[in-house]
C-alpha positions as a Markdown table, in Angstrom:
| # | Residue | x | y | z |
|---|---|---|---|---|
| 1 | Met | 0.0 | 0.0 | 0.0 |
| 2 | Val | 2.7 | 2.5 | -0.9 |
| 3 | Asn | 0.6 | 4.4 | -3.5 |
| 4 | Ser | -2.9 | 3.6 | -2.3 |
| 5 | Tyr | -5.0 | 3.2 | 0.9 |
| 6 | Gly | -5.8 | -0.4 | 0.0 |
| 7 | Thr | -5.0 | -3.0 | -2.6 |
| 8 | Ile | -6.7 | -2.8 | -5.9 |
| 9 | Asn | -9.0 | -5.7 | -4.9 |
| 10 | Gln | -9.9 | -4.0 | -1.6 |
| 11 | Leu | -10.7 | -0.8 | -3.5 |
| 12 | Leu | -12.9 | -2.6 | -6.1 |
| 13 | Val | -14.8 | -4.4 | -3.4 |
| 14 | Ala | -15.3 | -1.1 | -1.5 |
| 15 | Ser | -16.5 | 0.5 | -4.6 |
| 16 | Gln | -19.4 | -2.0 | -4.8 |
| 17 | Tyr | -20.8 | -0.5 | -1.6 |
| 18 | Ala | -20.8 | 3.0 | -2.9 |
| 19 | Pro | -23.9 | 4.3 | -4.9 |
| 20 | Ser | -23.6 | 3.1 | -8.4 |
| 21 | Ser | -24.2 | 6.6 | -9.9 |
| 22 | Glu | -21.1 | 7.8 | -8.1 |
| 23 | Val | -18.7 | 5.1 | -9.2 |
| 24 | Met | -20.0 | 4.0 | -12.5 |
| 25 | His | -17.1 | 5.7 | -14.4 |
| 26 | Leu | -14.6 | 3.9 | -12.3 |
| 27 | Thr | -16.1 | 0.4 | -12.6 |
| 28 | Gly | -16.7 | 0.9 | -16.3 |
| 29 | Ala | -13.2 | 2.2 | -17.1 |
| 30 | Ser | -10.3 | 0.1 | -18.5 |
| 31 | Glu | -7.8 | -1.3 | -16.1 |
| 32 | Asp | -5.1 | 1.2 | -17.1 |
| 33 | Asp | -7.4 | 4.2 | -16.7 |
| 34 | Arg | -8.6 | 2.9 | -13.4 |
| 35 | Tyr | -5.0 | 2.5 | -12.1 |
| 36 | Arg | -4.1 | 6.0 | -13.3 |
| 37 | Ala | -7.2 | 7.6 | -11.7 |
| 38 | Leu | -6.7 | 5.8 | -8.4 |
| 39 | Leu | -3.0 | 6.8 | -8.3 |
| 40 | Gly | -3.9 | 10.4 | -9.1 |
| 41 | Ser | -6.5 | 10.4 | -6.4 |
| 42 | Tyr | -4.1 | 9.1 | -3.9 |
| 43 | Ile | -1.6 | 11.8 | -4.7 |
| 44 | Ala | -4.3 | 14.5 | -4.4 |
| 45 | Ile | -5.5 | 13.2 | -1.1 |
| 46 | Glu | -1.9 | 13.1 | 0.3 |
| 47 | Gln | -1.7 | 16.8 | -0.4 |
| 48 | Leu | -4.5 | 17.5 | 2.1 |
| 49 | Pro | -3.9 | 18.5 | 5.7 |
| 50 | Leu | -5.3 | 15.3 | 7.2 |
| 51 | Met | -5.0 | 14.5 | 10.9 |
| 52 | Val | -5.0 | 10.8 | 11.9 |
| 53 | Val | -7.8 | 10.5 | 14.5 |
| 54 | Thr | -8.7 | 7.4 | 16.5 |
| 55 | Asp | -12.2 | 6.1 | 16.7 |
| 56 | Asn | -12.7 | 7.8 | 20.1 |
| 57 | Gly | -11.6 | 11.2 | 18.7 |
| 58 | Lys | -8.0 | 11.4 | 19.9 |
| 59 | Glu | -5.6 | 13.1 | 17.4 |
| 60 | Val | -2.5 | 11.0 | 16.7 |
| 61 | Gly | -0.6 | 13.1 | 14.2 |
| 62 | Trp | -0.5 | 14.3 | 10.6 |
| 63 | Leu | -1.0 | 11.7 | 7.9 |
| 64 | Ser | 1.7 | 13.3 | 5.7 |
| 65 | Asn | 4.3 | 12.9 | 8.5 |
| 66 | Met | 3.8 | 9.1 | 8.9 |
| 67 | Asp | 5.7 | 6.5 | 7.0 |
| 68 | Ala | 4.0 | 3.2 | 5.8 |
| 69 | Pro | 4.6 | 1.1 | 8.9 |
| 70 | Thr | 3.4 | 3.9 | 11.2 |
| 71 | Arg | 0.3 | 4.4 | 9.1 |
| 72 | Ala | -0.5 | 0.7 | 9.3 |
| 73 | Ala | -0.2 | 0.7 | 13.1 |
| 74 | Lys | -1.9 | 4.1 | 13.8 |
| 75 | Ile | -4.8 | 4.4 | 11.3 |
| 76 | Glu | -7.9 | 2.7 | 12.6 |
| 77 | Pro | -10.4 | 0.9 | 10.4 |
| 78 | Gln | -12.9 | 3.8 | 10.3 |
| 79 | Met | -10.4 | 6.2 | 9.0 |
| 80 | Arg | -9.0 | 3.6 | 6.6 |
| 81 | Arg | -12.5 | 3.1 | 5.1 |
| 82 | Ala | -12.9 | 6.8 | 4.8 |
| 83 | Leu | -9.6 | 7.1 | 2.9 |
| 84 | Met | -10.4 | 4.2 | 0.6 |
| 85 | Thr | -13.9 | 5.6 | -0.1 |
| 86 | Ala | -12.5 | 9.1 | -0.8 |
| 87 | Gln | -9.9 | 7.6 | -3.2 |
| 88 | Ile | -12.6 | 5.7 | -5.0 |
| 89 | Leu | -15.0 | 8.7 | -5.2 |
| 90 | Asp | -12.3 | 11.0 | -6.4 |
| 91 | Ala | -11.0 | 8.5 | -9.0 |
| 92 | Ala | -14.5 | 8.1 | -10.4 |
| 93 | Asn | -14.9 | 11.9 | -10.5 |
| 94 | Val | -11.6 | 12.2 | -12.4 |
| 95 | Leu | -12.8 | 9.7 | -15.0 |
| 96 | Ala | -16.1 | 11.4 | -15.3 |
| 97 | Leu | -14.8 | 15.0 | -15.8 |
| 98 | Pro | -14.3 | 15.0 | -19.6 |
| 99 | Ala | -18.1 | 14.4 | -20.1 |
| 100 | Asp | -19.1 | 17.4 | -18.0 |
| 101 | Ala | -18.5 | 20.2 | -20.6 |
| 102 | Val | -20.6 | 22.8 | -18.7 |
| 103 | Tyr | -18.5 | 22.4 | -15.5 |
| 104 | Gln | -15.3 | 22.8 | -17.5 |
| 105 | Ala | -16.7 | 25.9 | -19.3 |
| 106 | Arg | -17.8 | 27.4 | -15.9 |
| 107 | Ala | -14.3 | 26.7 | -14.5 |
| 108 | Lys | -12.8 | 28.7 | -17.4 |
| 109 | Gly | -15.1 | 31.6 | -16.6 |
| 110 | Leu | -18.2 | 31.1 | -18.8 |
| 111 | Val | -21.1 | 33.3 | -17.7 |
| 112 | Ser | -23.8 | 32.4 | -20.2 |
| 113 | Met | -24.4 | 29.9 | -23.0 |
| 114 | Thr | -26.9 | 30.2 | -25.8 |
| 115 | Val | -27.9 | 27.4 | -28.2 |
| 116 | Gly | -30.6 | 28.4 | -30.7 |
| 117 | Glu | -33.3 | 30.1 | -28.7 |
| 118 | Ser | -32.5 | 28.7 | -25.3 |
| 119 | Ser | -30.0 | 30.4 | -23.0 |
| 120 | Gln | -28.4 | 29.3 | -19.7 |
| 121 | Phe | -26.9 | 31.9 | -17.3 |
| 122 | Phe | -24.4 | 31.0 | -14.6 |
| 123 | Gly | -23.2 | 33.0 | -11.7 |
| 124 | Thr | -20.4 | 35.6 | -12.4 |
| 125 | Thr | -18.0 | 33.9 | -10.0 |
| 126 | Arg | -16.1 | 30.8 | -10.8 |
| 127 | Pro | -17.0 | 27.6 | -9.0 |
| 128 | Leu | -14.8 | 26.7 | -6.0 |
| 129 | Glu | -11.9 | 24.5 | -7.0 |
| 130 | Leu | -11.1 | 21.8 | -4.6 |
| 131 | Pro | -8.1 | 19.5 | -4.8 |
| 132 | Ile | -10.4 | 16.4 | -4.8 |
| 133 | Ala | -14.0 | 15.8 | -5.6 |
| 134 | Arg | -16.7 | 17.3 | -3.3 |
| 135 | Asn | -18.1 | 14.0 | -2.3 |
| 136 | Ala | -14.6 | 12.7 | -1.4 |
| 137 | Met | -14.0 | 15.9 | 0.6 |
| 138 | Arg | -17.2 | 15.3 | 2.5 |
| 139 | Thr | -16.0 | 11.8 | 3.3 |
| 140 | Leu | -12.8 | 13.1 | 4.8 |
| 141 | Ala | -14.3 | 16.1 | 6.6 |
| 142 | Arg | -13.8 | 14.6 | 10.0 |
| 143 | Tyr | -10.0 | 14.4 | 9.4 |
| 144 | Leu | -9.4 | 17.7 | 7.6 |
| 145 | Arg | -7.7 | 20.4 | 9.6 |
| 146 | Arg | -7.8 | 23.9 | 8.1 |
| 147 | Ser | -6.9 | 26.9 | 10.2 |
| 148 | Ala | -6.7 | 30.6 | 9.4 |
| 149 | Arg | -5.4 | 33.3 | 11.7 |
| 150 | Leu | -6.9 | 36.7 | 11.5 |
| 151 | Gly | -5.2 | 39.7 | 13.0 |
| 152 | Arg | -4.4 | 43.3 | 12.4 |
| 153 | Ala | -1.0 | 44.6 | 11.3 |
């Protein structure tokens, strides 16, 4: 488990328990595309400020500061399931992105789109860009640590 939160078989079994609409792009992809998406998702999740938390709520340390043997010993089953689920959901989202032309256009700054007589208007602000998919981010919300300090100069 050097580049994943579970073996490929564990991830595929775990994906069977997710809603089919969320993982259909992962389960229907070729084996190479699936591996690439899962690896990319693992790398993206590793960039997040994740705190290893025990099942009773005690913070153990930052996930990024732990090596593989320490992770195996300190990460409890509930967090491991959350990491695997987030990796699956993000990989499925990565594989689904090329089909979502409207989202890509909005991310580039599109405000309105007209085809024939019908028009669609979007907000003037760009959508929030997250390092991983929104549903994967929700899965990891308990372990995310974001802090901001406000003060006067």
